[in-house]
Each structure stands twice: as structure tokens, then as C-alpha cells.
Amino acid sequence: MDDLLREVIDIFVAEVREQADRIAQGLLLMEQQPERIPSEIEEVYRQAHSLKGSSASLGVEELSQLAHHFESALLPVRRRQTNLTHEDVDLGLRAMDAAKLRVVGLQADSDVGLAEVRALAHMLETLAQQRQGVSTLVPQKTLSEETDPSNPLVKEDALPGKPSSADAPLSTPPPTEPDRAVVAEPLAAQVDASDTVRVQVEKVHRLLKHTDELRRLRGQLERHLGEVALLLRGSEKLKRQQQGHTDEAQRQHNEDLSHIVRGLRALRRDLLDDVETLQATTTEIDDGLRAMQLMPASLLKQPLHRASREASRATGKEVHLRIDGEDVFLDRALLEAIRSPLVHLVRNAVDHGIEPVAVREAIGKPAEGRVTVSFAQHGSLIEITVSDDGRGLDGARIREVAVERGVLTLAQAETLDEEGTYELLLRPDFSTREEITELSGRGVGLDVVNTAVQKLHGSLQVHSQPGQGCSFVVTAPLTVAASRLLLLEEQDHTFALPLQAVSRIVLPRRQDLVPLAGQTVCDIDGQPHTVVSLSQLLGQTHSSDAHARQPLLLLRGSSGIVIACDKLRGENDLVLRPLPVELRQLKLLSAVAIVPSGPVLFVLSPQALMQAAMHLRFLQDVRTRRKTVLVADDSITTRSLLRSVLESGGYRVRTAADGDEALRIARSEPIDLLVSDVRMPRLDGIGLLSRLKADSRTNRLPVVLFSGAKTDDDRERGLAAGASAYLAKSDFERGQLIDVVTHLLAGAS
Amino acid sequence: MSEGGTQDLTRLLKERAALLARRDTAQNQAILLPHVAFQSAGELFAVPLHFVVHASRLRHLTPIPGGPPYLIGVCALGGHLVTVLDVATFLDLRQRGLDDVTCCLVVSERGRELGLCAERLLGIEDIPPTACQAWSCGHAAVTQVATVLGKRFLILDLPQLLADPRLVEESL
């Protein structure tokens, strides 16, 4: 790397990114609002010209050429000789992406992005050459417009006597000697500007780390202050006791003690002053540093518009993207981290939410779909909503597919509300299945969005109105660094949970807690919730006993589970730090927070806690649940009879009226044994057996054929098909059936 | 060459050898490598001084729920947030129970920081290379011991220690 470039590489990189972003933003704006082309193209041109100049001055020829050809290609548009096309915008956006990629390569002193930049420069050059023919046919703009020296947008090389680089024959490469008079300005402006200074984020972070230490010191000083106060109280007490004594030695002691007391009082005063000063200074520094990291949400405009534009062009849909609340400021790290999930949500809204034009028109909606991204600040939280006026989500179909895929049992699906249904889309085992999400109206990867949001200690909620549209609401702390935390104690250790992850805290009454099948269940608003203790989740105990008035935490998105802890320790705004590398595999921990006067706290991951709790509950269910026998028979009498016999034997019974239904239940629910009739409509017992044996989920299920036919042939045919036992209905004996079932289940386990 | 000439040459070579040997010793003594020495589980460890960024009393150690036994907790020391490693347990050198851990060294290599707990900090030991000899405990993080004034120090190879798969996130 050239020495000059090395010296200013960070500034150059930031400048190029900014220029590329502004150009891209301008292109998108011109495409959406062609009436703004005359004003906007000047800004685009000015940025491109600066890019060309600064690149040339630092010897980065490839970027200089790229900017030059970009200018040349857009010159006819600038001169109103041709219209701006979608293809122009595409090419321009790609060129700016390539420029941003290239500076990453330059920073790493590598060729990364070089080929892309050259290829794009060539394409722009070709476009410019094609357009040169146009420029000869259309009258040129007035000379005064092009050459007014007072116009800051006029380039030096456009002045009389100087050949214009943009007007020059397009085969002529841009000047290899840098045009320093023009190009030095942006860089110099960055370095010398008196009102702004570029600071690397890393440096700000380093300072923030030290403010943590200042806070800790303040805590220590406060503790010392407490110790001094104690000493002072002791000394004053001693002094009072000494006051009754009259002999000389005692008087001397008394004077000495008075001296100590005066000294301690002065020390306490000084310490108090120091603590207050330190507190005020730390807060000032802290607030200042955090303010330096806040950036407007408007910086997300360009990527969101691009996502919407690309998706609508790819799908042929007409979409208008509106952004509200772009003047809300949020932490830079949050802005960067949230960008990708939001782009994904916008793309999904266009891809899968908004209906095709023909469909919209047919159902009376405006042809142009509407996607809105809105930013709103609520206290220390930011709420970002991505909504569309498309088809919405099909809850029934989502549940159906969830059952088919084994994500839910039929019973669970039947009781799941709409909110719970939509949350299925956020599960990795659900939403990554393209065919399912296509059916439900959403694209793949919502679990990825959800995970990204969780990492920000935020939450993602889905709302939908079928036929009217749907919205995804991201709620996250305004700053990534500091977060409002709920402090809780478990087995003498304090942990923290992001406050917005807790939807409710319940202090149960004794009668709300019911022991059930080895677990404790708490009734909350008439709904049973399994209690799982935090120490169980942390692997410190196996007990889930809960007692009256013990805090139970209901987490957002939890389905029928509450987490019990020993005590609540209140709320606190604490600075979060990433987990040290050595601990990142511990999924229950998401970050650490430093308490000013105390130890480091682990911040628990609500998502991981919920997953661990659900796993625990599942294990508990498996350990304690009664065996389930599925009875398949088309006769309701036989089904009722068998149910009665089996339930009296201690078994849980599910029933099916034919082979088809039995097959569906066996595939989607935990069934331990099947008792099946042979002759049934739709799918008979033998057909059912062969389907079960062919499916890896059910091929080990013991099957008792319970048939009206009792010939040896029938029996052999049944056993040959894979039945574990064959009982004839005519020989039915209550005890025999229980014996056979018990025997087979003992063998199976 | 005459016999006298041969003797002269032999003497000359011996003198040169003695001179070179003296110079080597002087050079070796000049290249004393400063290490921070500490005691853990009765063993004496030494870590090159340039890796050490902070040393202090260990306070407010937070145990790690679900963490392995060699990671005894996390703490914030002098602005450094570190996981604290019990190096003796980590290297299977602990012959007896955990004594009172009183202090912690914060070491850093390529921006990655780690705390090493100690029962006692012994100060700076200048260890000449000649005092070091190969040693094997079956772990790449300790391949040398140094004997200085009758005391044996296990020399910690910090890059090797930090590269141990048990201390990187994928393998914990």
C-alpha cells in the first residue's frame, strides 16, 4: 500500500462508504421520484466527482476510473438528454457496492473487490459510449449552466480552456495525475474540520470500558465511605464514654480521641465530595460517549429502499415503501445489527406478503402494495414495525403443517391461539422449511431474524389479519451497550434477565400450585403453567418444587412454562459486555454486566432458557407419562369397549375411526402401542400396518390386530404384515387384552 | 606443521574457546527474561512479563453456572473483564484441593485476555535461557521448566495455552 494511502486509509474508507451510500440513496430517490432528478443528480454528481478525486489523489486508480465512468454514463441524464432507467439505477447501485467492497480490500491491503470494480467500470464505460450517440442528437445544455464558476457543482475541468473529463471522448481514461485542487478538499475537510472529528468506534468502546472501571471505583469509594462512617460512630461512642473521666491521663486520651474524630469527620466529608464529583463526572463522560454513538434511523433508509426495490423488481410487484420515524436516534451497534433483520423483513413483506398486482386488483386492493417501516422510541426501548397490506398469514394452514411436520401434536395444535401459531414461524425447526413458509405466506429465515433480535436482547412479535396484511414488531433496548435488567437471585447467586423479555411476574398463592405427575403446575389466569426452577435449568438441582409467594417469571413467547427463582433483586440499567470467548458455548448465558459496587453478573438468554425449560418439561413428560394406546376401529362400540378396558388397566387411550386417521395420529403423537381392527374404511388394518412399518417414525410401534376374522390364514396374514399379536374379537377376554398389551409394552421399553 | 606449532595452535584454540565460552555466559546473563511468577496448587508458574497486563487481589469472583471446573469464574479487574482460569487444574497438575485463591494475573495475547488465578504472586523472576530445560506434562502450554536459586518454575507458553481447544468457544 502506498505510504500516503496508508496514512489516511481509515478516513478514506469512511469517506468512500459515505459517498457510495449518498450516491445510492440519490439513485433510489431519483428512481422513485423522477421529478426530483434535476436537483438530486447534482448531488449524485458531486459525490461521484469527490470520489473520483480523492481516489485519484491517493493513487487508487480503479475507484477513480469507476467514478469517472459513472459520471460519464449519467451525463446524458444530467443534461436531460435521456431518462434515468431502472437499469441505470441497477448498474449504479452495483458500482457503489463494488466501491464499498474495494475499500475493504484496500484496508486489508488485498485485491478484494478489485475485479468487481473493474468489471463495473467497464460496464459503465460501455453504457457511456452507447449514450454518446444520444448526446450528439440532443441539444447540449446552456454553457452558462455548465461553466458558472460560482456553481460549486461545476467541475474545474468543465471551465473554458480545460478539457472536461466527462465530455472528453469516452475512450480516454481519466487523468492519471490526481487533480489535487479538487480532490484534496474532501479529505482535508475530514481531517481539519473544526466542528467534526472522525473517531474509530473501537476508540469510543475503549473509553466506555474505562468508564465501567470508574463506576467500579466509585462503588469502592462508597464502600470506604461506609467504613469511615462506622469508624467515626465507634470513635464518637468511645469519646462519649470517656467524657466522665477527670484524671489527666484520661483527659489526654479524650483529646486524642477528639482529634481522631475531627480527622475522621473531615475524611468523611472529603470522601463524600469525591464520590459526588466522581459520580457526576462518570455520568457526564458516559452520557457523552453514548451520545457519540447514537445515529439516526434514517441511515437505514437506503438499504431498506434497496431491499424493497430489488424484491419488487424481481417479483414484478408494485410496492411503495414508506419509512416513518427516521429521525429516531439509536445506538450505532444496534443500527448495524438491526439492519440485516430489517432488510430481511422488508424483502419478505414484498416477496410473500404483498399479492401480485392482478390479485390485488381482483380483490379490490390498490395495485400498489404498501410496506411501512416505522421507528418509535418508548423510554429506553426502540420499537420497529415492518408492516404490509398484503395477504396476511394463514394460521390454520400453519398449524396443519406444524402437525404434519411433527412440530406440534394434534392436541397442541387444537389449543394453540393465533399468536402462538404465528410464533411457530420463528422456530428454526419450522421456518427454515421452505415449502411450509411458502404456504404460510412468509419467506425462509424468520428464525434467523428472531435469533438476531434475541442477540440484541430484544423480542420479535408477529401480528396478522388475514387478507389485510401482517406486521412484525421488533422491540429492543435503544442502546446495545446498556440495558434495563431484572436482577434475580437463585441459590445465593445473582443473575440478570433483559427486562423486556419478562412479560409478567407472578407471586402464586399456595392453592395455585398443584403437584402433577412429578412436576409442579401453577394456575395463571385459568391456564396451567409448568414450573421450572432456574437452578434446574442451570443444572444445579433436579427439583422443581415451588412454594407460595416464590417469584415465577412468565417470559415472552413462553408456552405454558414459568421459571421460578428464589428472590427478585429489582431492576437496574447496566452496561452489557459480550461474554468472554471461553464462555460463548454456554448457551444459557448471553452477556455479562458489571455492577458498579459489586461482582460481574451473568445475563441469561431468555430464548435459551425457554428452550431448556421446554426440553426439561419434555423429559419430565416422557419419564412420567402413562403409556398411550391407540385404538383403531370403525365400530364406535368396539372403540368404547377397548377404551374402557385399557383405561381400567392404567393406559391412556386415543381412538381413530379408520386406518387413515390412525396413521396420522401415530405419526404426530407419542403413541406406545396400536390396537387395530383389520377391516376398516379408507385404509384397512393390513394397509395401516404396512404404512407404519415403512415409516421410520412408526416402524417400531407394537401393533395388536384385533379382528373379526379368526382363521389361521387371517392370523398368518396379520403376523406376516408385521403385527406383534393377533386377537380375534370373538375370543375377546378383558384380561387377555391387558396381558398382551402389558407384555408387548414391557418388551418395547 | 612442527610439534611446537601444533601446540601453539592447540593453545590458541583453547584460549579462543574459553573466550567464546566466557562471552556466551556474559551474553546469556545479559539476556535475562523477566517473568511474573506465581504459585498455584503448590506449583510455581512463570509467565513472560510482556503478556501480563494487570495483577491484583481477586475480589468479586462470579462462578460460572455450567462451566468446566478449570474455569473458576469471571471478574472485572482494572477495567479488564476476564474469565479466571485455574491453570493447575487445567493442566492436570493439581495434586491437592484448591487453596485460597487470593490474586489474579490478567494476561493478554493478540487482544485476547484471560485471568490466571493464584494462591500467591511471587513477583518478577529474571530467568536466563540457560536455566530452562525441556519438560513434559503432556500439554503444549508447558514444555519447559526453569530452575532459579533452587526453585522450579513451570514456564507457561501463553499462545499455546490460549489456543487450547478447551478455551475456544467451539470446543467448550
Coordinates of C-alpha atoms in Angstrom, one line a residue, chain A residues 129-630:
Chain A
Q129 CA -20.2 5.0 -25.0
Q130 CA -23.6 3.9 -26.1
R131 CA -25.1 7.1 -24.8
Q132 CA -22.6 9.2 -26.5
G133 CA -24.6 8.8 -29.7
V134 CA -27.6 10.2 -27.9
S135 CA -25.7 13.3 -26.8
T136 CA -24.9 14.2 -30.3
L137 CA -28.6 14.2 -31.3
V138 CA -29.9 16.2 -28.4
P139 CA -29.1 19.8 -27.9
Q140 CA -26.5 20.5 -25.2
K141 CA -27.4 22.4 -22.1
T142 CA -26.6 26.1 -21.9
L143 CA -23.0 26.8 -21.5
S144 CA -23.6 29.1 -18.5
E145 CA -25.2 26.3 -16.6
E146 CA -22.1 24.2 -17.2
T147 CA -19.5 26.8 -16.6
D148 CA -20.6 29.1 -13.9
P149 CA -17.6 29.2 -11.7
S150 CA -19.7 30.2 -8.7
N151 CA -21.6 27.0 -9.0
P152 CA -20.0 24.6 -6.6
L153 CA -21.1 21.7 -8.7
V154 CA -19.2 22.8 -11.7
K155 CA -16.0 20.9 -12.2
E156 CA -12.8 22.6 -12.8
D157 CA -12.3 20.6 -16.0
A158 CA -15.6 22.0 -17.3
L159 CA -14.2 25.5 -17.3
P160 CA -13.2 27.1 -20.6
G161 CA -9.7 26.1 -21.6
K162 CA -9.8 22.9 -19.7
P163 CA -11.0 19.7 -21.3
S164 CA -14.0 18.2 -19.5
S165 CA -13.3 14.8 -18.2
A166 CA -17.0 13.9 -18.6
D167 CA -17.2 15.4 -22.0
A168 CA -13.9 14.0 -23.2
P169 CA -14.0 11.1 -25.6
L170 CA -15.1 8.2 -23.5
S171 CA -12.2 6.1 -24.6
T172 CA -9.9 8.5 -23.0
P173 CA -9.0 7.3 -19.5
P174 CA -9.3 9.7 -16.6
P175 CA -6.3 11.7 -15.8
T176 CA -3.7 9.6 -14.1
E177 CA -2.3 12.6 -12.3
P178 CA -4.5 13.4 -9.5
D179 CA -6.5 16.6 -9.7
R180 CA -5.4 17.7 -6.2
A181 CA -7.1 21.1 -6.3
V182 CA -10.4 19.3 -6.4
V183 CA -9.7 16.1 -4.6
A184 CA -7.7 17.3 -1.6
E185 CA -10.7 19.1 -0.3
P186 CA -12.9 16.3 1.0
L187 CA -10.1 14.6 2.8
A188 CA -8.8 17.8 4.2
A189 CA -12.2 18.7 5.2
Q190 CA -12.5 15.5 7.1
V191 CA -9.2 16.0 8.9
D192 CA -9.2 19.7 9.5
A193 CA -12.9 20.4 10.1
S194 CA -13.2 22.3 13.3
D195 CA -16.7 21.0 14.2
T196 CA -16.4 17.3 13.5
V197 CA -13.8 14.7 14.1
R198 CA -13.9 11.1 12.9
V199 CA -13.2 8.7 15.7
Q200 CA -12.9 5.0 15.3
V201 CA -15.7 3.2 17.1
E202 CA -13.1 1.0 18.8
K203 CA -11.6 4.0 20.5
V204 CA -15.0 5.0 21.9
H205 CA -15.6 1.5 23.1
R206 CA -12.2 1.5 24.8
L207 CA -13.2 4.7 26.6
L208 CA -16.5 3.2 27.6
K209 CA -14.7 0.3 29.1
H210 CA -12.8 2.7 31.3
T211 CA -16.0 4.4 32.4
D212 CA -17.0 0.9 33.7
E213 CA -13.9 1.0 35.8
L214 CA -14.6 4.5 37.0
R215 CA -18.1 3.3 38.1
R216 CA -16.5 0.4 39.9
L217 CA -14.1 2.8 41.7
R218 CA -17.0 4.9 42.7
G219 CA -18.6 1.9 44.3
Q220 CA -15.4 1.2 46.2
L221 CA -15.2 4.7 47.4
E222 CA -18.8 4.5 48.6
R223 CA -17.8 1.4 50.5
H224 CA -14.8 3.1 52.0
L225 CA -17.1 6.0 52.9
G226 CA -19.3 3.5 54.8
E227 CA -16.3 2.1 56.6
V228 CA -15.2 5.6 57.7
A229 CA -18.7 6.3 58.9
L230 CA -18.6 3.2 61.0
L231 CA -15.2 4.1 62.5
L232 CA -16.5 7.6 63.2
R233 CA -19.5 6.2 65.0
G234 CA -17.3 3.9 67.1
S235 CA -14.9 6.8 67.9
E236 CA -17.7 9.1 68.9
K237 CA -19.2 6.5 71.2
L238 CA -15.8 5.9 72.8
K239 CA -15.4 9.7 73.2
R240 CA -18.8 9.9 75.0
Q241 CA -17.8 7.1 77.3
Q242 CA -14.5 8.9 78.1
Q243 CA -16.2 12.2 78.9
G244 CA -17.0 11.3 82.6
H245 CA -13.3 10.7 83.5
T246 CA -11.4 13.5 85.2
D247 CA -7.8 12.4 85.6
E248 CA -5.0 13.8 83.5
A249 CA -4.3 10.7 81.5
Q250 CA -7.9 10.2 80.6
R251 CA -8.2 13.8 79.6
Q252 CA -5.3 13.4 77.3
H253 CA -6.9 10.3 75.8
N254 CA -10.1 12.2 75.3
E255 CA -8.3 15.0 73.5
D256 CA -6.5 12.4 71.3
L257 CA -9.9 10.9 70.6
S258 CA -11.4 14.2 69.7
H259 CA -8.6 14.8 67.3
I260 CA -9.3 11.4 65.7
V261 CA -13.0 12.1 65.5
R262 CA -12.3 15.5 63.8
G263 CA -10.0 13.8 61.4
L264 CA -12.5 11.1 60.5
R265 CA -15.2 13.7 60.0
A266 CA -13.0 15.7 57.6
L267 CA -12.1 12.5 55.8
R268 CA -15.8 11.5 55.5
R269 CA -16.6 15.0 54.1
D270 CA -13.8 14.8 51.6
L271 CA -14.7 11.3 50.6
L272 CA -18.3 12.3 50.1
D273 CA -17.2 15.2 47.9
D274 CA -15.0 12.9 45.9
V275 CA -17.8 10.3 45.4
E276 CA -20.2 13.0 44.2
T277 CA -17.7 14.5 41.9
L278 CA -16.7 11.1 40.5
Q279 CA -20.3 10.2 40.1
A280 CA -21.1 13.4 38.2
T281 CA -18.0 13.1 36.0
T282 CA -18.6 9.5 35.2
T283 CA -22.2 10.2 34.2
E284 CA -21.1 13.1 32.0
I285 CA -18.4 11.0 30.3
D286 CA -20.7 8.1 30.0
D287 CA -23.6 10.1 28.5
G288 CA -21.2 11.9 26.2
L289 CA -19.7 8.7 24.9
R290 CA -23.1 7.1 24.4
A291 CA -24.4 10.2 22.6
M292 CA -21.4 9.9 20.3
Q293 CA -22.6 6.5 19.3
L294 CA -26.2 7.4 18.5
M295 CA -27.1 7.6 14.9
P296 CA -30.4 8.4 13.1
A297 CA -32.6 5.6 11.9
S298 CA -32.6 7.5 8.5
L299 CA -29.3 5.7 7.8
L300 CA -31.3 2.6 7.3
K301 CA -33.4 4.2 4.6
Q302 CA -31.1 3.3 1.7
P303 CA -30.7 -0.4 2.5
L304 CA -34.4 -0.8 3.1
H305 CA -35.4 1.0 -0.1
R306 CA -32.9 -1.1 -2.0
A307 CA -34.3 -4.3 -0.5
S308 CA -37.9 -3.2 -1.4
R309 CA -36.9 -2.2 -4.8
E310 CA -34.9 -5.4 -5.6
A311 CA -37.7 -7.6 -4.3
S312 CA -40.4 -5.7 -6.2
R313 CA -38.4 -5.8 -9.4
A314 CA -37.7 -9.5 -9.0
T315 CA -41.4 -10.3 -8.4
G316 CA -42.9 -7.8 -10.7
K317 CA -45.0 -6.3 -7.9
E318 CA -45.7 -2.7 -7.4
V319 CA -44.6 -1.7 -3.9
H320 CA -44.3 1.6 -2.1
L321 CA -42.0 1.6 0.9
R322 CA -42.7 4.2 3.5
I323 CA -40.4 4.9 6.4
D324 CA -41.7 6.7 9.5
G325 CA -39.7 8.0 12.5
E326 CA -36.4 8.1 10.6
D327 CA -35.3 10.9 13.0
V328 CA -35.2 8.5 15.9
F329 CA -31.7 8.0 17.2
L330 CA -30.3 4.7 18.1
D331 CA -27.0 3.1 19.1
R332 CA -24.7 2.6 16.2
A333 CA -24.1 -1.0 17.1
L334 CA -27.9 -1.6 17.3
L335 CA -28.3 0.2 13.9
E336 CA -25.7 -2.1 12.4
A337 CA -27.1 -5.2 14.0
I338 CA -30.7 -4.5 13.1
R339 CA -30.0 -3.6 9.5
S340 CA -29.9 -7.2 8.2
P341 CA -33.0 -8.4 10.0
L342 CA -35.0 -5.4 8.8
V343 CA -33.8 -5.9 5.2
H344 CA -35.0 -9.4 5.5
L345 CA -38.4 -8.5 6.8
V346 CA -38.9 -5.9 4.1
R347 CA -37.9 -8.3 1.4
N348 CA -40.2 -11.0 2.9
A349 CA -43.0 -8.5 3.0
V350 CA -42.7 -7.8 -0.7
D351 CA -41.9 -11.4 -1.7
H352 CA -44.5 -13.2 0.3
G353 CA -46.9 -10.6 1.9
I354 CA -47.9 -8.3 -0.9
E355 CA -50.1 -10.0 -3.5
P356 CA -49.4 -9.8 -7.3
V357 CA -50.9 -6.8 -9.0
A358 CA -53.6 -8.9 -10.7
V359 CA -54.7 -10.5 -7.5
R360 CA -54.8 -7.2 -5.6
E361 CA -56.9 -5.6 -8.3
A362 CA -59.2 -8.6 -8.4
I363 CA -59.9 -8.3 -4.6
G364 CA -60.3 -4.6 -4.7
K365 CA -57.0 -3.5 -3.3
P366 CA -54.8 -0.8 -4.8
A367 CA -52.4 -2.2 -7.4
E368 CA -49.5 -0.8 -5.5
G369 CA -48.8 -2.7 -2.3
R370 CA -47.7 -0.7 0.8
V371 CA -44.9 -1.7 3.1
T372 CA -44.2 0.5 6.1
V373 CA -41.2 0.5 8.4
S374 CA -41.7 2.7 11.4
F375 CA -39.3 3.6 14.2
A376 CA -40.6 4.7 17.6
Q377 CA -38.8 5.3 20.9
H378 CA -40.6 4.2 24.1
G379 CA -38.4 5.1 27.0
S380 CA -35.3 3.1 26.7
L381 CA -36.7 0.8 24.1
I382 CA -36.9 1.1 20.4
E383 CA -39.9 -0.4 18.6
I384 CA -39.5 -1.1 14.9
T385 CA -42.5 -2.3 13.0
V386 CA -42.4 -3.7 9.5
S387 CA -46.0 -4.0 8.2
D388 CA -47.6 -4.6 4.9
D389 CA -51.1 -4.5 3.4
G390 CA -50.7 -7.9 1.8
R391 CA -52.5 -11.2 2.3
G392 CA -51.6 -11.8 5.9
L393 CA -50.8 -15.2 7.5
D394 CA -52.9 -18.3 7.2
G395 CA -53.0 -19.5 10.8
A396 CA -55.0 -22.7 10.1
R397 CA -52.5 -23.8 7.5
I398 CA -49.5 -23.1 9.7
R399 CA -51.0 -25.3 12.4
E400 CA -51.8 -28.0 9.9
V401 CA -48.3 -28.1 8.6
A402 CA -46.8 -27.9 12.1
V403 CA -48.7 -31.1 12.9
E404 CA -47.7 -32.8 9.6
R405 CA -44.1 -32.0 10.4
G406 CA -44.2 -33.2 14.0
V407 CA -43.6 -29.7 15.4
L408 CA -46.9 -29.9 17.2
T409 CA -49.2 -32.7 18.3
L410 CA -52.8 -32.5 17.1
A411 CA -53.9 -31.8 20.6
Q412 CA -51.4 -29.0 20.9
A413 CA -52.4 -27.5 17.6
E414 CA -56.1 -27.6 18.5
T415 CA -55.4 -25.4 21.6
L416 CA -52.9 -23.1 20.1
D417 CA -54.1 -19.5 19.7
E418 CA -53.3 -17.2 16.7
E419 CA -50.3 -15.5 18.4
G420 CA -48.8 -18.8 19.3
T421 CA -49.4 -20.0 15.8
Y422 CA -47.5 -17.1 14.2
E423 CA -44.6 -17.6 16.6
L424 CA -44.1 -21.1 15.1
L425 CA -42.7 -19.2 12.1
L426 CA -39.9 -18.0 14.3
R427 CA -38.8 -21.5 15.2
P428 CA -35.8 -22.9 13.4
D429 CA -37.4 -26.3 13.0
F430 CA -40.3 -24.7 11.3
S431 CA -39.5 -21.6 9.3
T432 CA -36.4 -23.0 7.6
R433 CA -38.6 -25.4 5.7
E434 CA -39.3 -23.5 2.5
E435 CA -42.3 -25.4 1.5
I436 CA -44.1 -24.6 4.7
T437 CA -43.2 -21.0 4.9
E438 CA -44.2 -20.5 1.3
L439 CA -47.6 -21.9 2.1
S440 CA -47.9 -19.8 5.2
G441 CA -47.1 -16.7 3.2
R442 CA -43.6 -15.9 4.6
G443 CA -40.1 -16.5 3.3
V444 CA -37.5 -18.6 4.9
G445 CA -35.2 -17.4 7.6
L446 CA -37.6 -15.8 10.1
D447 CA -35.8 -17.8 12.8
V448 CA -32.6 -16.1 11.7
V449 CA -34.2 -12.7 12.1
N450 CA -35.6 -13.8 15.5
T451 CA -32.1 -15.0 16.6
A452 CA -30.5 -11.7 15.6
V453 CA -33.2 -9.8 17.5
Q454 CA -32.7 -12.0 20.6
K455 CA -29.0 -11.3 20.5
L456 CA -29.9 -7.6 20.9
H457 CA -31.9 -8.6 24.0
G458 CA -34.9 -7.8 22.0
S459 CA -38.1 -9.6 21.0
L460 CA -39.9 -10.1 17.8
Q461 CA -43.7 -10.3 17.7
V462 CA -45.9 -11.3 14.7
H463 CA -49.4 -9.9 14.1
S464 CA -51.6 -10.7 11.2
Q465 CA -55.0 -10.0 9.9
P466 CA -55.9 -12.4 7.1
G467 CA -56.4 -10.6 3.9
Q468 CA -55.4 -7.3 5.5
G469 CA -51.7 -7.7 6.0
C470 CA -49.3 -8.5 8.7
S471 CA -46.7 -6.8 10.9
F472 CA -43.5 -7.8 12.6
V473 CA -42.7 -5.8 15.6
V474 CA -39.1 -5.7 16.9
T475 CA -38.6 -4.3 20.4
A476 CA -35.1 -3.8 21.6
P477 CA -33.1 -1.7 24.0
L478 CA -32.2 1.7 22.5
T479 CA -28.6 1.1 23.1
V480 CA -26.8 -2.3 22.8
A481 CA -24.4 -1.4 25.5
A482 CA -26.7 -0.5 28.3
S483 CA -29.8 -2.5 29.1
R484 CA -32.6 -2.5 31.6
L485 CA -32.2 -5.7 33.5
L486 CA -34.2 -7.6 36.1
L487 CA -31.9 -8.9 38.8
L488 CA -32.9 -12.2 40.4
E489 CA -31.3 -14.4 42.9
E490 CA -31.1 -18.2 42.8
Q491 CA -29.1 -20.3 45.2
D492 CA -27.2 -17.3 46.6
H493 CA -26.1 -16.1 43.1
T494 CA -27.5 -13.1 41.3
F495 CA -28.4 -13.3 37.6
A496 CA -29.9 -10.8 35.3
L497 CA -32.6 -11.0 32.6
P498 CA -33.4 -8.4 30.0
L499 CA -36.5 -6.8 31.4
Q500 CA -38.4 -6.6 28.2
A501 CA -38.2 -10.4 27.9
V502 CA -40.3 -10.8 31.0
S503 CA -44.0 -10.4 30.3
R504 CA -45.2 -11.0 33.8
I505 CA -44.1 -11.8 37.4
V506 CA -46.4 -13.9 39.5
L507 CA -46.3 -14.5 43.2
P508 CA -48.5 -17.6 43.5
R509 CA -50.8 -18.5 46.4
R510 CA -50.4 -21.9 47.9
Q511 CA -53.6 -23.1 46.2
D512 CA -52.3 -22.0 42.8
L513 CA -49.6 -24.6 42.9
V514 CA -50.5 -28.2 42.2
P515 CA -48.1 -31.2 42.1
L516 CA -48.9 -33.2 39.0
A517 CA -47.0 -36.2 37.6
G518 CA -43.7 -35.2 39.2
Q519 CA -44.0 -31.6 38.2
T520 CA -45.4 -28.5 39.8
V521 CA -48.1 -26.8 37.8
C522 CA -49.3 -23.2 38.6
D523 CA -52.6 -21.9 37.5
I524 CA -52.2 -18.5 36.0
D525 CA -55.4 -16.9 34.7
G526 CA -57.0 -20.3 34.4
Q527 CA -54.2 -21.7 32.3
P528 CA -51.9 -24.4 33.7
H529 CA -48.2 -23.5 33.6
T530 CA -45.4 -26.0 34.4
V531 CA -43.0 -24.5 36.9
V532 CA -39.3 -25.0 36.2
S533 CA -36.8 -23.7 38.6
L534 CA -33.8 -21.6 37.4
S535 CA -31.4 -23.8 39.2
Q536 CA -32.9 -26.8 37.3
L537 CA -32.2 -25.0 34.1
L538 CA -28.7 -24.1 35.2
G539 CA -28.1 -27.8 36.1
Q540 CA -27.7 -27.1 39.8
T541 CA -30.6 -29.1 41.0
H542 CA -33.2 -31.6 39.8
S543 CA -36.0 -30.2 42.0
S544 CA -38.8 -28.1 40.6
D545 CA -40.6 -27.6 43.9
A546 CA -42.2 -24.2 44.1
H547 CA -43.7 -22.6 47.1
A548 CA -46.2 -19.9 47.8
R549 CA -45.0 -16.3 47.1
Q550 CA -42.0 -17.6 45.2
P551 CA -41.5 -15.3 42.2
L552 CA -42.5 -17.0 39.0
L553 CA -41.4 -15.4 35.7
L554 CA -43.5 -15.6 32.7
L555 CA -41.2 -14.9 29.7
R556 CA -42.5 -13.5 26.4
G557 CA -43.3 -16.3 23.9
S558 CA -43.3 -18.9 26.7
S559 CA -45.8 -21.6 26.1
G560 CA -47.2 -22.9 29.4
I561 CA -43.9 -22.6 31.3
V562 CA -42.9 -20.3 34.2
I563 CA -39.5 -20.0 35.7
A564 CA -39.1 -19.9 39.4
C565 CA -36.3 -18.1 41.2
D566 CA -35.5 -17.6 44.9
K567 CA -35.8 -13.8 45.0
L568 CA -36.1 -10.7 42.9
R569 CA -33.4 -8.1 43.4
G570 CA -35.0 -5.2 41.5
E571 CA -34.2 -3.5 38.2
N572 CA -31.1 -1.8 37.1
D573 CA -29.7 -0.1 34.0
L574 CA -26.4 -1.9 33.4
V575 CA -23.8 -1.8 30.7
L576 CA -23.6 -5.1 28.9
R577 CA -20.4 -6.7 27.7
P578 CA -20.1 -9.7 25.4
L579 CA -19.2 -13.0 27.0
P580 CA -15.5 -13.8 27.1
V581 CA -14.6 -16.2 24.3
E582 CA -14.1 -19.1 26.7
L583 CA -17.8 -18.9 27.7
R584 CA -19.6 -18.4 24.5
Q585 CA -20.6 -22.0 24.2
L586 CA -22.7 -21.7 27.3
K587 CA -26.0 -21.1 25.6
L588 CA -27.9 -20.0 28.7
L589 CA -25.6 -17.0 29.1
S590 CA -25.9 -14.1 26.7
A591 CA -23.7 -11.4 28.1
V592 CA -22.2 -10.1 31.3
A593 CA -23.0 -6.9 33.2
I594 CA -20.7 -5.1 35.6
V595 CA -22.4 -3.9 38.8
P596 CA -20.6 -0.7 39.9
S597 CA -20.0 -1.8 43.5
G598 CA -20.0 -5.5 43.1
P599 CA -19.4 -8.5 41.1
V600 CA -19.9 -9.3 37.4
L601 CA -23.4 -10.6 36.7
F602 CA -24.3 -13.1 34.1
V603 CA -27.2 -12.0 31.8
L604 CA -29.3 -15.0 31.0
S605 CA -30.6 -15.6 27.5
P606 CA -34.4 -15.7 27.6
Q607 CA -34.6 -17.7 24.4
A608 CA -32.2 -20.3 25.6
L609 CA -33.9 -20.5 29.0
M610 CA -37.2 -21.2 27.3
Q611 CA -35.7 -23.9 25.1
A612 CA -34.0 -25.5 28.1
A613 CA -37.3 -25.3 30.0
M614 CA -39.3 -26.9 27.2
H615 CA -36.7 -29.7 26.9
L616 CA -36.9 -30.3 30.7
R617 CA -40.7 -30.5 30.5
F618 CA -40.5 -32.8 27.6
L619 CA -38.1 -35.1 29.5
Q620 CA -40.3 -35.0 32.6
D621 CA -43.3 -35.9 30.4
V622 CA -41.5 -38.8 28.9
R623 CA -40.4 -40.0 32.4
T624 CA -43.8 -39.7 34.0
R625 CA -46.4 -40.1 31.4
R626 CA -48.7 -43.1 31.2
K627 CA -48.3 -45.3 28.2
T628 CA -50.7 -44.4 25.4
V629 CA -52.5 -47.0 23.4
L630 CA -54.1 -46.0 20.1

